[in-house]
Amino acid sequence: IMAPLSMLSYPSAEWRVYDSRTMPWRLRVRKEVFTPNEKLDSPVAIDLVFNQIVRDVTVARHKHIDESERSELVAFLEKKGITARSKTATDAEKLEVVAAARRWNTYFARHFPVVVEGDNRAHVLSVGAAAVALLVCEKAMVRGEYKMALETVGRQTYAELDIGGWRATQNALHCNIAGKGYVLTTRSCHTILQAVEGYQIELAKDARYVLSIKAYETRDDTLLSFPKNVVIALSSRVVDKGWLHGTYDGKTGAFPASYVSAIIGEPTQAAIETARMQVQRQQTKVSLVQKRSVHGSKTALLPDHVATTDPLTS
C-alpha cells in the first residue's frame, strides 16, 4: 500500500527511527559456502571468516564440525595463544585456520534435507567444495544433555565421484556415494545435481594432472609426445589457447588440450577411473548426437544405439 507523500516527507513523532547505535536486533553474517577455487583477498573478509571459525570451535561448538576436526583446530589455537575475537593472530595464522576449515567434511557446504529410501531416520545431503556427504541425524549426549547430532553415513570427494550414474527426477535423486547406491527423496533434486556438477567443473579447471585419451606423436622438440591412457603432470607455464604444458616420462613440452581429460585432485586410481568415465560419457553423447542426425531422434535413443565401448581401452 502506497503511503501519502505527506506521511513520507514529514514523519510522525510516534515513528521510531533506528540507526547502527539504537537497533534492537543484531545481524550476524556468516560464510556458509566456498566455491572450489574461491580465494579470500580482502583483509576484512579474512578476519570475518577467521573469527567465525574460531567462535564455532571454541564457543558455539557448531554441529557441522566433528570432534576430531574441532580438537585439531583447538590444539592449534592453544599453541598459538589465539582465542575468540583474538587480536593477536597474524594474517598467516588466520589464513591457516581458514584453509584448515575448508578441508572439513561438511562445515562449508550446502545442506539439503532428504529422505533415504528404506530408512526412516532424518538425513541431510551435504554438498561442499571438497566432497559430497550423506549425514544422518542421531541423538547424542553433549555436555550432559541429549541433542541431535549429525553422523556421516557416506562421503566421497569429487576426484572419486562419478556423477554419470546420478539421475534426477521430479522428487527423487538416484545417486552413488562411496560405492553405495541411494534413492533420495527431495524437492531439490536438480539443484543438488547442478551444484555437484558445478563443483566438478570448477575443480577440473584447476587440475594439476590430466589423463591422455588418445596418443599424441610429434617430432617437434618443443612439443610433448605421449601414448594413450597415461597421466601427465601439468606445469604453470602459459601457452597458446587450446594447448597445455606438462611433463611425461621425464620429458616436458606443450600438447593439444583436446587430447587429454582433467584429473581432479591427486592422480589416485579412483581419480583416474573417474576421469576415464567422464571421457566415456562424452564419447557416448557425441555418438548419440551423430546417430540422431543420421537416423532421427527416436532411433538414436534406442538402447542398441548407445555406445558401450571404453574409448580408453578400445
Tab-separated table of C-alpha atoms in Angstrom, residues 2-212:
chain	number	residue	atom	x	y	z
A	2	MET	CA	1.433	3.343	-1.015
A	3	ALA	CA	1.535	5.914	1.823
A	4	PRO	CA	0.602	9.555	1.099
A	5	LEU	CA	3.556	11.718	0.142
A	6	SER	CA	2.909	13.919	3.190
A	7	MET	CA	3.444	10.966	5.511
A	8	LEU	CA	6.730	10.051	3.830
A	9	SER	CA	8.030	13.622	3.858
A	10	TYR	CA	7.069	14.536	7.432
A	11	PRO	CA	7.492	11.604	9.857
A	12	SER	CA	5.175	11.499	12.824
A	13	ALA	CA	6.522	11.941	16.337
A	14	GLU	CA	5.278	8.398	17.035
A	15	TRP	CA	7.595	6.887	14.422
A	16	ARG	CA	10.745	5.137	15.583
A	17	VAL	CA	13.945	5.773	13.654
A	18	TYR	CA	16.763	3.280	14.084
A	19	ASP	CA	20.456	3.676	13.326
A	20	SER	CA	23.518	1.489	13.979
A	21	ARG	CA	23.537	2.513	17.662
A	22	THR	CA	19.839	2.049	18.502
A	23	MET	CA	18.841	-1.081	16.570
A	24	PRO	CA	17.062	-3.565	18.899
A	25	TRP	CA	18.436	-6.547	16.967
A	26	ARG	CA	21.786	-7.993	15.914
A	27	LEU	CA	22.618	-9.042	12.380
A	28	ARG	CA	25.085	-11.933	12.229
A	29	VAL	CA	26.748	-12.515	8.861
A	30	ARG	CA	28.206	-15.976	8.169
A	31	LYS	CA	30.253	-17.564	5.439
A	32	GLU	CA	28.462	-20.816	4.644
A	33	VAL	CA	29.834	-21.932	1.263
A	34	PHE	CA	33.098	-21.727	-0.667
A	35	THR	CA	33.420	-22.430	-4.360
A	36	PRO	CA	36.368	-24.785	-5.111
A	37	ASN	CA	38.777	-22.122	-6.404
A	38	GLU	CA	37.476	-19.190	-4.360
A	39	LYS	CA	40.149	-17.020	-2.750
A	40	LEU	CA	39.880	-14.615	0.174
A	41	ASP	CA	41.803	-11.490	-0.814
A	42	SER	CA	40.174	-8.872	1.396
A	43	PRO	CA	41.654	-8.478	4.927
A	44	VAL	CA	38.146	-7.705	6.214
A	45	ALA	CA	36.737	-10.923	4.707
A	46	ILE	CA	39.647	-12.977	6.081
A	47	ASP	CA	39.107	-11.530	9.544
A	48	LEU	CA	35.333	-12.176	9.487
A	49	VAL	CA	35.671	-15.804	8.363
A	50	PHE	CA	38.538	-16.424	10.804
A	51	ASN	CA	36.508	-15.107	13.765
A	52	GLN	CA	33.501	-17.171	12.684
A	53	ILE	CA	35.559	-20.381	12.645
A	54	VAL	CA	37.257	-19.691	15.987
A	55	ARG	CA	33.910	-18.940	17.637
A	56	ASP	CA	32.337	-22.070	16.163
A	57	VAL	CA	35.048	-24.358	17.586
A	58	THR	CA	35.564	-22.662	20.961
A	59	VAL	CA	32.167	-21.253	21.923
A	60	ALA	CA	29.304	-22.430	19.724
A	61	ARG	CA	30.532	-25.992	19.013
A	62	HIS	CA	28.954	-25.920	15.569
A	63	LYS	CA	27.038	-29.058	14.571
A	64	HIS	CA	28.873	-29.344	11.239
A	65	ILE	CA	32.272	-29.627	12.919
A	66	ASP	CA	33.027	-33.137	14.144
A	67	GLU	CA	35.054	-33.789	17.294
A	68	SER	CA	38.305	-34.693	15.531
A	69	GLU	CA	38.178	-31.520	13.430
A	70	ARG	CA	37.383	-29.403	16.467
A	71	SER	CA	40.124	-30.969	18.625
A	72	GLU	CA	42.773	-30.495	15.956
A	73	LEU	CA	41.981	-26.804	15.480
A	74	VAL	CA	41.625	-26.139	19.229
A	75	ALA	CA	45.113	-27.591	19.735
A	76	PHE	CA	46.466	-25.249	17.048
A	77	LEU	CA	44.733	-22.221	18.586
A	78	GLU	CA	46.004	-23.042	22.065
A	79	LYS	CA	49.533	-23.471	20.739
A	80	LYS	CA	49.361	-20.022	19.118
A	81	GLY	CA	47.541	-18.420	22.048
A	82	ILE	CA	44.537	-17.500	19.899
A	83	THR	CA	41.097	-17.052	21.468
A	84	ALA	CA	37.666	-15.927	20.193
A	85	ARG	CA	37.880	-12.321	18.974
A	86	SER	CA	41.645	-12.545	19.337
A	87	LYS	CA	43.562	-9.512	18.108
A	88	THR	CA	46.958	-11.215	18.246
A	89	ALA	CA	46.567	-13.644	15.337
A	90	THR	CA	48.745	-12.843	12.326
A	91	ASP	CA	47.403	-12.807	8.764
A	92	ALA	CA	49.294	-16.046	8.053
A	93	GLU	CA	47.692	-17.741	11.081
A	94	LYS	CA	44.234	-16.558	10.064
A	95	LEU	CA	44.693	-17.955	6.547
A	96	GLU	CA	45.952	-21.248	8.019
A	97	VAL	CA	42.811	-21.547	10.146
A	98	VAL	CA	40.555	-20.784	7.162
A	99	ALA	CA	42.427	-23.307	4.974
A	100	ALA	CA	42.013	-26.000	7.653
A	101	ALA	CA	38.274	-25.337	7.931
A	102	ARG	CA	37.844	-25.527	4.173
A	103	ARG	CA	39.107	-29.119	4.308
A	104	TRP	CA	36.488	-30.157	6.863
A	105	ASN	CA	33.821	-32.630	5.824
A	106	THR	CA	30.648	-30.554	5.987
A	107	TYR	CA	31.387	-27.134	7.501
A	108	PHE	CA	31.497	-25.006	4.352
A	109	ALA	CA	28.686	-26.686	2.427
A	110	ARG	CA	25.052	-26.527	1.360
A	111	HIS	CA	22.833	-28.889	3.324
A	112	PHE	CA	19.713	-30.454	1.815
A	113	PRO	CA	17.177	-32.408	3.936
A	114	VAL	CA	16.497	-35.742	2.202
A	115	VAL	CA	14.550	-38.931	2.821
A	116	VAL	CA	16.543	-42.100	2.169
A	117	GLU	CA	14.530	-44.933	0.655
A	118	GLY	CA	14.147	-47.732	3.183
A	119	ASP	CA	15.384	-45.660	6.144
A	120	ASN	CA	13.034	-43.781	8.472
A	121	ARG	CA	15.755	-41.662	10.077
A	122	ALA	CA	16.237	-37.996	9.182
A	123	HIS	CA	19.084	-37.420	6.709
A	124	VAL	CA	20.933	-34.461	5.208
A	125	LEU	CA	22.911	-34.397	1.961
A	126	SER	CA	25.887	-32.080	2.300
A	127	VAL	CA	27.364	-30.617	-0.902
A	128	GLY	CA	30.618	-28.781	-0.214
A	129	ALA	CA	33.614	-27.553	-2.149
A	130	ALA	CA	35.662	-30.653	-1.309
A	131	ALA	CA	33.177	-33.524	-1.161
A	132	VAL	CA	29.611	-34.806	-1.050
A	133	ALA	CA	28.457	-36.408	2.204
A	134	LEU	CA	25.285	-38.134	3.375
A	135	LEU	CA	24.566	-37.461	7.053
A	136	VAL	CA	22.089	-38.990	9.460
A	137	CYS	CA	20.586	-37.155	12.446
A	138	GLU	CA	21.114	-39.090	15.674
A	139	LYS	CA	20.620	-38.319	19.368
A	140	ALA	CA	23.901	-37.769	21.198
A	141	MET	CA	24.918	-36.807	24.734
A	142	VAL	CA	26.525	-33.344	24.682
A	143	ARG	CA	27.557	-31.710	27.963
A	144	GLY	CA	25.128	-33.890	29.910
A	145	GLU	CA	22.206	-33.205	27.567
A	146	TYR	CA	20.726	-35.167	24.683
A	147	LYS	CA	20.984	-33.238	21.442
A	148	MET	CA	20.586	-34.058	17.772
A	149	ALA	CA	23.972	-34.737	16.173
A	150	LEU	CA	24.984	-35.419	12.585
A	151	GLU	CA	26.854	-38.616	11.777
A	152	THR	CA	28.452	-39.244	8.380
A	153	VAL	CA	26.973	-42.253	6.569
A	154	GLY	CA	28.957	-41.884	3.348
A	155	ARG	CA	31.385	-39.330	1.959
A	156	GLN	CA	33.133	-39.047	-1.389
A	157	THR	CA	35.479	-36.435	-2.818
A	158	TYR	CA	34.877	-35.042	-6.295
A	159	ALA	CA	38.054	-36.732	-7.501
A	160	GLU	CA	36.421	-40.115	-6.841
A	161	LEU	CA	32.794	-39.203	-7.562
A	162	ASP	CA	31.383	-40.464	-10.848
A	163	ILE	CA	28.339	-38.281	-11.380
A	164	GLY	CA	27.495	-40.125	-14.591
A	165	GLY	CA	25.480	-42.593	-12.546
A	166	TRP	CA	23.446	-39.859	-10.861
A	167	ARG	CA	19.930	-39.202	-12.137
A	168	ALA	CA	17.352	-36.645	-11.012
A	169	THR	CA	13.596	-36.930	-11.434
A	170	GLN	CA	10.972	-34.523	-10.138
A	171	ASN	CA	11.239	-35.575	-6.482
A	172	ALA	CA	13.923	-38.289	-6.375
A	173	LEU	CA	17.675	-38.293	-6.789
A	174	HIS	CA	19.327	-41.596	-7.735
A	175	CYS	CA	22.966	-41.376	-6.695
A	176	ASN	CA	26.015	-43.379	-5.670
A	177	ILE	CA	28.143	-42.237	-2.721
A	178	ALA	CA	31.234	-44.158	-1.588
A	179	GLY	CA	30.229	-47.219	-3.593
A	180	LYS	CA	26.656	-47.450	-2.311
A	181	GLY	CA	23.537	-46.557	-4.257
A	182	TYR	CA	20.815	-44.370	-2.754
A	183	VAL	CA	17.413	-43.084	-3.759
A	184	LEU	CA	16.897	-39.731	-2.048
A	185	THR	CA	13.516	-38.040	-1.951
A	186	THR	CA	13.837	-34.242	-2.031
A	187	ARG	CA	12.429	-31.257	-3.873
A	188	SER	CA	15.990	-30.082	-4.543
A	189	CYS	CA	16.998	-32.936	-6.896
A	190	HIS	CA	18.037	-30.762	-9.827
A	191	THR	CA	19.588	-28.106	-7.577
A	192	ILE	CA	21.789	-30.765	-5.946
A	193	LEU	CA	22.801	-32.258	-9.283
A	194	GLN	CA	23.699	-28.844	-10.708
A	195	ALA	CA	25.720	-27.982	-7.595
A	196	VAL	CA	27.747	-31.206	-7.767
A	197	GLU	CA	28.382	-30.800	-11.499
A	198	GLY	CA	29.375	-27.172	-10.935
A	199	TYR	CA	31.941	-28.111	-8.294
A	200	GLN	CA	33.463	-30.779	-10.539
A	201	ILE	CA	33.726	-28.350	-13.467
A	202	GLU	CA	35.421	-25.711	-11.288
A	203	LEU	CA	37.874	-28.218	-9.818
A	204	ALA	CA	38.744	-29.530	-13.297
A	205	LYS	CA	39.748	-26.003	-14.357
A	206	ASP	CA	42.409	-26.034	-11.633
A	207	ALA	CA	43.641	-29.575	-12.362
A	208	ARG	CA	47.329	-30.351	-11.882
A	209	TYR	CA	47.171	-33.657	-13.743
A	210	VAL	CA	45.474	-34.863	-16.912
A	211	LEU	CA	44.808	-38.264	-18.460
A	212	SER	CA	45.578	-38.797	-22.144
